[in-house]
Amino acid sequence: AQKITQTQPGMFVQEKEAVTLDCTYDTSDPSYGLFWYKQPSSGEMIFLIYQGSYDQQNATEGRYSLNFQKARKSANLVISASQLGDSAMYFCAMREGEGAQKLVFGQGTRLTINP
Amino acid sequence: ETGVTQTPRHLVMGMTNKKSLKCEQHLGHNAMYWYKQSAKKPLELMFVYNFKEQTENNSVPSRFSPECPNSSHLFLHLHTLQPEDSALYLCASSLRVADTQYFGPGTRLTVL
């Protein structure tokens, strides 16, 4: 079974609208971490936001927030007031287990912001 | 320079060539990683180094040979590669192995 599932291969959004990128995960370990990265066409993976499995509140970083629904095993990324520069690939990733060194990535979602 | 740097940014090599990819991090981190990103496949972890010691080899073929002389530098030595090895190779680092990983810009490798 896939550890990280991103069901939206591509999304198109109007500038200034909010957008939600879906991510579901699969683990039986009670301790895990969830990450979102942005990859522009230049190739670099840019860290956006992190949510720990024991965190009580949803993580937020500027215009990015993580809608963490533990029972549903989902960790959707919400981008508010989208900008043209938000156009990129977005990857959800999971670190499974306390002290684990391995990150498992999803297939990614290509987000395009239209002017 | 700040962050994680990788050189070269682009590399074209024949199957009989030997080349090396270089990664350097200026973040004071202790763990470094090599990932492979092929078209239409998720990012795949290749190697992990923690305090210069290799702690993970994700069943990578021996034609890829990593080297970590110190906590700031990581190399990936390439020899007798195959066309299917063409991909974006990303280096990352983290303060400790379970911490957030920060990536370099990658090396786009084409094997002819």
Tab-separated table of N, CA, C and O in Angstrom, chain A residues 7 12 20 36 41 46 60 69-70 86 90 94-95 100 106 115:
chain	number	residue	atom	x	y	z
A	7	THR	N	-4.059	12.630	-4.553
A	7	THR	CA	-5.000	12.200	-5.585
A	7	THR	C	-5.178	13.202	-6.710
A	7	THR	O	-5.810	12.887	-7.722
A	12	PHE	N	-5.951	23.788	-11.155
A	12	PHE	CA	-5.901	25.126	-11.732
A	12	PHE	C	-6.759	26.038	-10.866
A	12	PHE	O	-7.916	25.716	-10.590
A	20	THR	N	-6.799	24.108	-1.769
A	20	THR	CA	-6.495	22.992	-0.876
A	20	THR	C	-5.911	21.846	-1.674
A	20	THR	O	-6.521	21.390	-2.652
A	36	TRP	N	5.201	19.281	3.906
A	36	TRP	CA	4.860	19.715	2.554
A	36	TRP	C	6.045	20.473	1.979
A	36	TRP	O	6.657	21.309	2.662
A	41	SER	N	9.768	25.009	-11.140
A	41	SER	CA	10.389	24.409	-12.330
A	41	SER	C	11.917	24.388	-12.225
A	41	SER	O	12.576	23.605	-12.918
A	46	ILE	N	11.458	23.104	-1.802
A	46	ILE	CA	11.410	24.137	-0.766
A	46	ILE	C	10.479	23.686	0.345
A	46	ILE	O	9.296	23.428	0.117
A	60	THR	N	0.660	26.316	10.980
A	60	THR	CA	0.485	27.435	10.048
A	60	THR	C	1.837	28.112	9.847
A	60	THR	O	2.646	28.196	10.767
A	69	GLN	N	-6.215	16.066	9.930
A	69	GLN	CA	-7.332	15.290	10.440
A	69	GLN	C	-6.822	13.881	10.707
A	69	GLN	O	-6.786	13.035	9.813
A	70	LYS	N	-6.450	13.680	11.967
A	70	LYS	CA	-5.736	12.464	12.347
A	70	LYS	C	-6.569	11.215	12.132
A	70	LYS	O	-6.075	10.197	11.665
A	86	ASP	N	2.991	30.910	-6.814
A	86	ASP	CA	2.670	29.634	-6.155
A	86	ASP	C	2.592	28.489	-7.157
A	86	ASP	O	2.505	27.321	-6.765
A	90	TYR	N	3.748	20.361	-5.794
A	90	TYR	CA	3.679	20.307	-4.343
A	90	TYR	C	3.695	18.848	-3.900
A	90	TYR	O	2.920	18.029	-4.388
A	94	MET	N	6.129	12.005	4.499
A	94	MET	CA	5.955	11.520	5.866
A	94	MET	C	7.255	10.916	6.391
A	94	MET	O	7.934	10.167	5.678
A	95	ARG	N	7.540	11.240	7.635
A	95	ARG	CA	8.594	10.561	8.389
A	95	ARG	C	7.861	9.651	9.370
A	95	ARG	O	7.096	10.119	10.198
A	100	ALA	N	13.070	8.468	12.923
A	100	ALA	CA	13.263	7.858	11.599
A	100	ALA	C	13.992	8.820	10.682
A	100	ALA	O	13.764	10.022	10.719
A	106	GLY	N	4.886	11.595	-1.671
A	106	GLY	CA	3.786	11.285	-2.577
A	106	GLY	C	4.178	11.619	-4.004
A	106	GLY	O	5.281	12.089	-4.276
A	115	PRO	N	-3.881	34.047	-13.898
A	115	PRO	CA	-4.081	35.478	-13.572
A	115	PRO	C	-5.522	35.917	-13.821
A	115	PRO	O	-6.274	35.250	-14.506
